[in-house]
Amino acid sequence: MNRTIDRKWVWIGSLLVLATVLLLPFLVKNYRVFQFNLVIVYAIAILGLNILTGFNGQISLGHGAFYALGAYTAAILMDRLGWPYWATLPAAFVFCFGFGFLVGFPALRLAGHYLALATFALGLAVPPLLKYKKIEWLTGGVQGIVLNKPEPPFTFRFLDQSFNADRWLYFFSLTVAALIFLLAWNLLRGRVGRALIAVRDHPIAATAMGINLPLFKSMTFGVSAGVTGLAGALGGIVVAFVSPDSFTVYLSIFLLVGVVVAGLGSIPGAVFGGIFIQFVPNVADEISKSAPAAIYGLFLIVLMYLMPTGVMGGVNALWARLRSRVAGSS
């Protein structure tokens, strides 16, 4: 009986969420739609970092570098070679996967704060390299690359709002995110996910069970970098501009904050992490123009105090309490 009730409420909640997500871009103005697009982009990037940190236990402070490389891959292919925007996403994934896989090999000898510092150095190094004069013809140097937002394949009006480029990108980004999250769910909830957790928690025991640690760690680094690079490519298309100063080391830190807010090892929690890093800085700036960073830090401290296992940990705990109360009352 309880399982039937749980399934009923899950279906009702899922349908309400789906309806809200589909109607949302027509209920707000263009700028809000643009912000929601960035939430989707950041959610994909946070998912990529969570694969590495949450499931495999490798801490990275340099994933902003992979985000930047993905964005520049898309921008160069679109602006210099005339590729369609949708074709740049798999190209960005493949390029960043290969680069992340190569970075993962020397990182095998590092762990904990040593790995964090090594990846931090990567995050610091990439923006200046993108400004390097000998590759300005490719990257645009300090001025970056300006892109054109893709136009929707058709237009209409709904709820007195036009179906413009930002709303088209919202549904395009949503489709890409749904595909990535579905693939991640199937991958991480199966044998591969269990192997990653075993490597994270008990590497010696994992080796004894026949798990190839170097291969798994390098592949995880590559997949994580690839997903983050794909998010960067999508972000470049949404913003329609890339420049080295847009991808400072603060981006890497914000992505790690998003992972902690989402909850380590949580796949759907990445959405909450994306909402946090996109909207909370704006709210902090509205509360205090003189010290927005202090307000942002206060929000983060309060959230970690109330939900030490992240937003999804808090949601799961609340759901368990509701189930126990319903079971007790029946």
CSV table of C-alpha atoms in Angstrom, one decimal:
chain,number,residue,atom,x,y,z
A,1,MET,CA,0.0,0.0,0.0
A,2,ASN,CA,2.8,2.4,0.9
A,3,ARG,CA,4.6,1.7,-2.3
A,4,THR,CA,1.5,2.5,-4.3
A,5,ILE,CA,1.1,5.8,-2.4
A,6,ASP,CA,4.8,6.6,-3.0
A,7,ARG,CA,4.5,5.9,-6.7
A,8,LYS,CA,1.3,8.0,-7.0
A,9,TRP,CA,3.0,11.1,-5.4
A,10,VAL,CA,6.2,10.6,-7.4
A,11,TRP,CA,4.1,10.6,-10.6
A,12,ILE,CA,2.1,13.6,-9.5
A,13,GLY,CA,5.2,15.5,-8.5
A,14,SER,CA,7.0,14.6,-11.7
A,15,LEU,CA,4.1,15.8,-13.9
A,16,LEU,CA,3.9,19.1,-12.0
A,17,VAL,CA,7.7,19.7,-12.3
A,18,LEU,CA,7.6,18.8,-16.1
A,19,ALA,CA,4.7,21.2,-16.6
A,20,THR,CA,6.4,24.0,-14.7
A,21,VAL,CA,9.7,23.5,-16.6
A,22,LEU,CA,7.9,23.6,-20.0
A,23,LEU,CA,5.9,26.7,-19.2
A,24,LEU,CA,8.6,28.6,-17.3
A,25,PRO,CA,10.2,30.4,-20.3
A,26,PHE,CA,6.9,31.8,-21.3
A,27,LEU,CA,6.1,33.2,-17.9
A,28,VAL,CA,9.1,35.4,-17.6
A,29,LYS,CA,11.0,38.0,-19.6
A,30,ASN,CA,14.0,37.4,-21.9
A,31,TYR,CA,16.7,38.1,-19.3
A,32,ARG,CA,15.2,35.6,-16.8
A,33,VAL,CA,15.1,33.0,-19.6
A,34,PHE,CA,18.8,33.8,-20.2
A,35,GLN,CA,19.5,33.2,-16.5
A,36,PHE,CA,17.6,29.9,-16.6
A,37,ASN,CA,19.7,28.8,-19.6
A,38,LEU,CA,22.8,29.4,-17.5
A,39,VAL,CA,21.3,27.4,-14.7
A,40,ILE,CA,21.0,24.4,-17.1
A,41,VAL,CA,24.6,25.0,-18.3
A,42,TYR,CA,26.0,25.1,-14.8
A,43,ALA,CA,23.9,22.1,-13.7
A,44,ILE,CA,25.6,20.0,-16.5
A,45,ALA,CA,29.1,21.4,-15.5
A,46,ILE,CA,28.4,20.5,-11.8
A,47,LEU,CA,27.3,17.0,-12.8
A,48,GLY,CA,30.6,16.6,-14.6
A,49,LEU,CA,32.6,17.7,-11.6
A,50,ASN,CA,30.5,15.6,-9.3
A,51,ILE,CA,31.3,12.5,-11.3
A,52,LEU,CA,35.0,13.1,-10.4
A,53,THR,CA,34.6,14.4,-6.9
A,54,GLY,CA,31.4,12.9,-5.6
A,55,PHE,CA,31.7,9.4,-7.1
A,56,ASN,CA,35.4,9.0,-7.4
A,57,GLY,CA,36.8,11.1,-4.6
A,58,GLN,CA,39.2,13.2,-6.7
A,59,ILE,CA,39.1,16.9,-5.8
A,60,SER,CA,39.5,19.3,-8.7
A,61,LEU,CA,39.9,23.1,-8.4
A,62,GLY,CA,40.6,23.5,-12.1
A,63,HIS,CA,37.4,22.4,-13.9
A,64,GLY,CA,36.9,25.9,-15.0
A,65,ALA,CA,39.7,25.2,-17.5
A,66,PHE,CA,37.8,22.4,-19.1
A,67,TYR,CA,34.7,24.6,-19.2
A,68,ALA,CA,36.8,27.3,-21.0
A,69,LEU,CA,38.3,24.8,-23.4
A,70,GLY,CA,34.8,23.5,-24.3
A,71,ALA,CA,33.5,27.1,-24.8
A,72,TYR,CA,36.5,28.0,-27.1
A,73,THR,CA,36.1,24.8,-29.0
A,74,ALA,CA,32.5,25.7,-29.8
A,75,ALA,CA,33.3,29.3,-30.6
A,76,ILE,CA,36.2,28.5,-32.9
A,77,LEU,CA,34.3,25.8,-34.8
A,78,MET,CA,31.3,28.1,-35.2
A,79,ASP,CA,33.2,31.4,-36.0
A,80,ARG,CA,36.2,30.2,-37.9
A,81,LEU,CA,34.9,27.0,-39.6
A,82,GLY,CA,31.2,27.7,-39.9
A,83,TRP,CA,30.0,24.6,-38.0
A,84,PRO,CA,26.4,24.4,-36.9
A,85,TYR,CA,26.1,25.1,-33.1
A,86,TRP,CA,24.6,21.7,-32.3
A,87,ALA,CA,27.6,19.9,-33.9
A,88,THR,CA,30.1,21.7,-31.7
A,89,LEU,CA,28.8,20.0,-28.5
A,90,PRO,CA,30.0,16.4,-29.2
A,91,ALA,CA,33.3,18.0,-30.6
A,92,ALA,CA,33.8,19.8,-27.3
A,93,PHE,CA,33.1,16.7,-25.3
A,94,VAL,CA,35.6,14.6,-27.3
A,95,PHE,CA,38.3,17.3,-27.1
A,96,CYS,CA,37.9,17.9,-23.4
A,97,PHE,CA,37.6,14.1,-22.8
A,98,GLY,CA,41.0,13.6,-24.4
A,99,PHE,CA,42.6,16.5,-22.6
A,100,GLY,CA,41.1,15.4,-19.3
A,101,PHE,CA,42.3,11.8,-19.9
A,102,LEU,CA,45.8,13.0,-20.5
A,103,VAL,CA,45.7,15.2,-17.4
A,104,GLY,CA,44.4,12.3,-15.4
A,105,PHE,CA,47.5,10.2,-16.0
A,106,PRO,CA,50.0,12.3,-14.1
A,107,ALA,CA,47.3,13.1,-11.6
A,108,LEU,CA,47.3,9.3,-10.6
A,109,ARG,CA,50.3,9.9,-8.4
A,110,LEU,CA,48.4,12.7,-6.6
A,111,ALA,CA,45.5,12.6,-4.1
A,112,GLY,CA,43.7,14.9,-1.7
A,113,HIS,CA,45.0,18.4,-1.4
A,114,TYR,CA,48.0,17.7,-3.7
A,115,LEU,CA,45.6,16.9,-6.6
A,116,ALA,CA,43.5,19.9,-5.7
A,117,LEU,CA,46.6,22.2,-6.0
A,118,ALA,CA,47.7,20.6,-9.3
A,119,THR,CA,44.2,21.2,-10.8
A,120,PHE,CA,44.2,24.7,-9.3
A,121,ALA,CA,47.4,25.4,-11.2
A,122,LEU,CA,45.6,24.2,-14.4
A,123,GLY,CA,42.7,26.5,-13.7
A,124,LEU,CA,45.2,29.4,-13.3
A,125,ALA,CA,47.2,28.6,-16.4
A,126,VAL,CA,44.5,28.3,-19.1
A,127,PRO,CA,43.1,31.9,-19.2
A,128,PRO,CA,46.6,33.4,-19.8
A,129,LEU,CA,47.3,30.8,-22.5
A,130,LEU,CA,44.1,31.8,-24.3
A,131,LYS,CA,45.6,35.3,-24.5
A,132,TYR,CA,48.9,34.1,-26.0
A,133,LYS,CA,49.8,36.3,-29.0
A,134,LYS,CA,50.8,33.5,-31.3
A,135,ILE,CA,47.3,32.0,-31.2
A,136,GLU,CA,45.4,35.2,-31.2
A,137,TRP,CA,44.3,34.5,-34.8
A,138,LEU,CA,42.5,31.4,-33.4
A,139,THR,CA,41.2,32.5,-29.9
A,140,GLY,CA,40.7,36.2,-30.5
A,141,GLY,CA,43.2,37.1,-27.7
A,142,VAL,CA,42.0,39.4,-24.9
A,143,GLN,CA,39.0,40.5,-27.1
A,144,GLY,CA,37.6,37.0,-27.4
A,145,ILE,CA,35.1,35.8,-30.0
A,146,VAL,CA,31.6,37.2,-30.5
A,147,LEU,CA,29.0,34.7,-31.7
A,148,ASN,CA,25.5,34.9,-33.1
A,149,LYS,CA,22.8,33.2,-31.1
A,150,PRO,CA,21.1,30.5,-33.2
A,151,GLU,CA,17.6,31.4,-34.4
A,152,PRO,CA,14.7,29.1,-33.6
A,153,PRO,CA,13.6,26.8,-36.5
A,154,PHE,CA,10.1,28.3,-36.2
A,155,THR,CA,8.4,31.1,-34.3
A,156,PHE,CA,5.1,31.6,-32.5
A,157,ARG,CA,3.6,33.4,-29.6
A,158,PHE,CA,2.4,31.8,-26.4
A,159,LEU,CA,1.1,33.6,-23.2
A,160,ASP,CA,1.9,36.9,-25.0
A,161,GLN,CA,5.6,35.9,-25.3
A,162,SER,CA,7.4,35.3,-28.6
A,163,PHE,CA,9.4,32.1,-29.2
A,164,ASN,CA,12.8,33.8,-29.7
A,165,ALA,CA,16.4,32.8,-29.7
A,166,ASP,CA,16.7,32.6,-25.9
A,167,ARG,CA,13.6,30.5,-25.5
A,168,TRP,CA,14.7,28.2,-28.3
A,169,LEU,CA,18.1,27.8,-26.5
A,170,TYR,CA,16.2,27.1,-23.3
A,171,PHE,CA,14.5,24.0,-24.8
A,172,PHE,CA,17.6,23.0,-26.7
A,173,SER,CA,19.7,23.2,-23.5
A,174,LEU,CA,17.0,21.4,-21.6
A,175,THR,CA,17.0,18.5,-24.1
A,176,VAL,CA,20.8,18.3,-23.9
A,177,ALA,CA,20.8,18.3,-20.1
A,178,ALA,CA,18.0,15.6,-20.0
A,179,LEU,CA,20.2,13.4,-22.3
A,180,ILE,CA,23.3,13.9,-20.3
A,181,PHE,CA,21.6,13.4,-16.9
A,182,LEU,CA,19.9,10.2,-18.2
A,183,LEU,CA,23.2,8.8,-19.5
A,184,ALA,CA,24.9,9.7,-16.2
A,185,TRP,CA,22.1,8.1,-14.2
A,186,ASN,CA,22.4,4.8,-16.2
A,187,LEU,CA,26.2,4.9,-16.0
A,188,LEU,CA,26.6,5.7,-12.3
A,189,ARG,CA,23.8,3.6,-10.9
A,190,GLY,CA,25.2,0.4,-12.5
A,191,ARG,CA,28.5,-1.5,-12.2
A,192,VAL,CA,30.6,1.4,-13.3
A,193,GLY,CA,29.2,3.6,-10.5
A,194,ARG,CA,29.8,0.9,-7.9
A,195,ALA,CA,33.3,0.5,-9.1
A,196,LEU,CA,34.0,4.3,-8.9
A,197,ILE,CA,32.6,4.3,-5.3
A,198,ALA,CA,34.8,1.3,-4.4
A,199,VAL,CA,37.8,3.1,-5.8
A,200,ARG,CA,36.9,6.2,-3.8
A,201,ASP,CA,36.2,4.4,-0.4
A,202,HIS,CA,38.5,1.4,-0.5
A,203,PRO,CA,41.1,1.5,-3.3
A,204,ILE,CA,43.1,-1.5,-2.0
A,205,ALA,CA,40.0,-3.6,-1.8
A,206,ALA,CA,38.9,-2.4,-5.2
A,207,THR,CA,42.3,-3.5,-6.6
A,208,ALA,CA,41.9,-6.9,-5.0
A,209,MET,CA,38.5,-7.3,-6.7
A,210,GLY,CA,40.2,-6.8,-10.1
A,211,ILE,CA,39.3,-3.1,-10.7
A,212,ASN,CA,42.0,-1.4,-12.8
A,213,LEU,CA,42.6,1.8,-10.6
A,214,PRO,CA,44.8,3.7,-13.1
A,215,LEU,CA,42.3,3.1,-16.0
A,216,PHE,CA,39.2,3.9,-13.9
A,217,LYS,CA,40.7,7.1,-12.4
A,218,SER,CA,41.9,8.4,-15.8
A,219,MET,CA,38.6,7.5,-17.5
A,220,THR,CA,36.7,9.2,-14.8
A,221,PHE,CA,38.8,12.3,-15.1
A,222,GLY,CA,38.3,12.2,-18.9
A,223,VAL,CA,34.5,11.8,-18.7
A,224,SER,CA,34.2,14.5,-16.0
A,225,ALA,CA,36.3,16.9,-18.2
A,226,GLY,CA,34.2,16.0,-21.3
A,227,VAL,CA,30.9,16.7,-19.6
A,228,THR,CA,32.2,20.0,-18.2
A,229,GLY,CA,33.6,20.9,-21.6
A,230,LEU,CA,30.2,20.2,-23.2
A,231,ALA,CA,28.6,22.5,-20.6
A,232,GLY,CA,31.2,25.1,-21.5
A,233,ALA,CA,30.4,24.8,-25.2
A,234,LEU,CA,26.7,25.2,-24.5
A,235,GLY,CA,27.5,28.1,-22.2
A,236,GLY,CA,29.4,29.8,-25.0
A,237,ILE,CA,26.4,29.4,-27.4
A,238,VAL,CA,24.0,30.7,-24.8
A,239,VAL,CA,26.1,33.8,-23.9
A,240,ALA,CA,27.2,34.3,-27.5
A,241,PHE,CA,30.6,35.4,-26.4
A,242,VAL,CA,33.8,33.9,-25.1
A,243,SER,CA,36.9,35.6,-23.7
A,244,PRO,CA,39.7,34.5,-21.3
A,245,ASP,CA,38.6,36.8,-18.5
A,246,SER,CA,35.2,35.0,-18.4
A,247,PHE,CA,36.9,31.8,-17.2
A,248,THR,CA,39.0,32.8,-14.2
A,249,VAL,CA,39.8,30.4,-11.4
A,250,TYR,CA,36.8,31.7,-9.5
A,251,LEU,CA,34.7,29.7,-12.0
A,252,SER,CA,36.3,26.5,-10.8
A,253,ILE,CA,35.7,27.4,-7.2
A,254,PHE,CA,32.0,28.2,-8.0
A,255,LEU,CA,31.6,24.8,-9.6
A,256,LEU,CA,33.0,23.1,-6.6
A,257,VAL,CA,30.6,25.2,-4.4
A,258,GLY,CA,27.8,23.9,-6.6
A,259,VAL,CA,28.9,20.3,-6.1
A,260,VAL,CA,28.9,20.8,-2.3
A,261,VAL,CA,25.5,22.5,-2.4
A,262,ALA,CA,24.1,19.8,-4.6
A,263,GLY,CA,25.4,17.0,-2.4
A,264,LEU,CA,28.4,14.8,-3.1
A,265,GLY,CA,27.4,11.8,-5.3
A,266,SER,CA,24.0,13.3,-6.2
A,267,ILE,CA,22.9,13.4,-9.8
A,268,PRO,CA,19.7,15.4,-9.6
A,269,GLY,CA,21.2,17.7,-7.0
A,270,ALA,CA,23.3,19.3,-9.7
A,271,VAL,CA,20.2,21.3,-10.7
A,272,PHE,CA,20.1,22.9,-7.2
A,273,GLY,CA,23.8,23.6,-7.4
A,274,GLY,CA,23.2,25.4,-10.7
A,275,ILE,CA,20.4,27.5,-9.2
A,276,PHE,CA,22.6,28.4,-6.2
A,277,ILE,CA,25.7,29.6,-8.2
A,278,GLN,CA,23.5,31.5,-10.7
A,279,PHE,CA,21.0,33.3,-8.5
A,280,VAL,CA,22.5,33.6,-5.0
A,281,PRO,CA,25.3,36.0,-6.1
A,282,ASN,CA,22.6,38.2,-7.6
A,283,VAL,CA,20.5,38.1,-4.5
A,284,ALA,CA,23.6,38.9,-2.3
A,285,ASP,CA,24.4,41.9,-4.6
A,286,GLU,CA,20.9,43.2,-4.2
A,287,ILE,CA,21.0,42.9,-0.4
A,288,SER,CA,24.4,44.6,0.0
A,289,LYS,CA,26.2,46.5,-2.8
A,290,SER,CA,29.2,47.1,-0.5
A,291,ALA,CA,29.8,43.5,0.6
A,292,PRO,CA,28.1,41.0,-1.6
A,293,ALA,CA,30.8,38.4,-1.0
A,294,ALA,CA,30.1,38.5,2.7
A,295,ILE,CA,26.3,37.9,2.1
A,296,TYR,CA,27.1,35.1,-0.3
A,297,GLY,CA,29.4,33.5,2.2
A,298,LEU,CA,26.6,33.8,4.9
A,299,PHE,CA,24.1,32.1,2.6
A,300,LEU,CA,26.6,29.3,2.1
A,301,ILE,CA,27.3,28.9,5.8
A,302,VAL,CA,23.6,28.8,6.7
A,303,LEU,CA,22.9,26.3,3.9
A,304,MET,CA,25.8,24.0,5.0
A,305,TYR,CA,24.6,24.2,8.7
A,306,LEU,CA,21.0,23.3,7.8
A,307,MET,CA,21.9,20.8,5.1
A,308,PRO,CA,25.4,19.4,5.7
A,309,THR,CA,24.9,16.7,3.1
A,310,GLY,CA,23.7,19.2,0.4
A,311,VAL,CA,20.3,20.1,-0.8
A,312,MET,CA,19.5,16.6,-2.1
A,313,GLY,CA,20.6,15.1,1.3
A,314,GLY,CA,18.1,17.5,3.0
A,315,VAL,CA,15.4,16.6,0.5
A,316,ASN,CA,16.0,12.8,0.9
A,317,ALA,CA,15.9,13.2,4.7
A,318,LEU,CA,12.6,15.2,4.5
A,319,TRP,CA,11.1,12.6,2.2
A,320,ALA,CA,12.1,9.8,4.6
A,321,ARG,CA,10.4,11.6,7.5
A,322,LEU,CA,7.2,12.1,5.6
A,323,ARG,CA,7.2,8.4,4.6
A,324,SER,CA,7.7,7.3,8.2
A,325,ARG,CA,4.9,9.6,9.4
A,326,VAL,CA,2.5,8.3,6.7
A,327,ALA,CA,3.5,4.7,7.6
A,328,GLY,CA,3.0,5.5,11.4
A,329,SER,CA,-0.4,7.1,10.9
A,330,SER,CA,-1.7,4.1,8.8
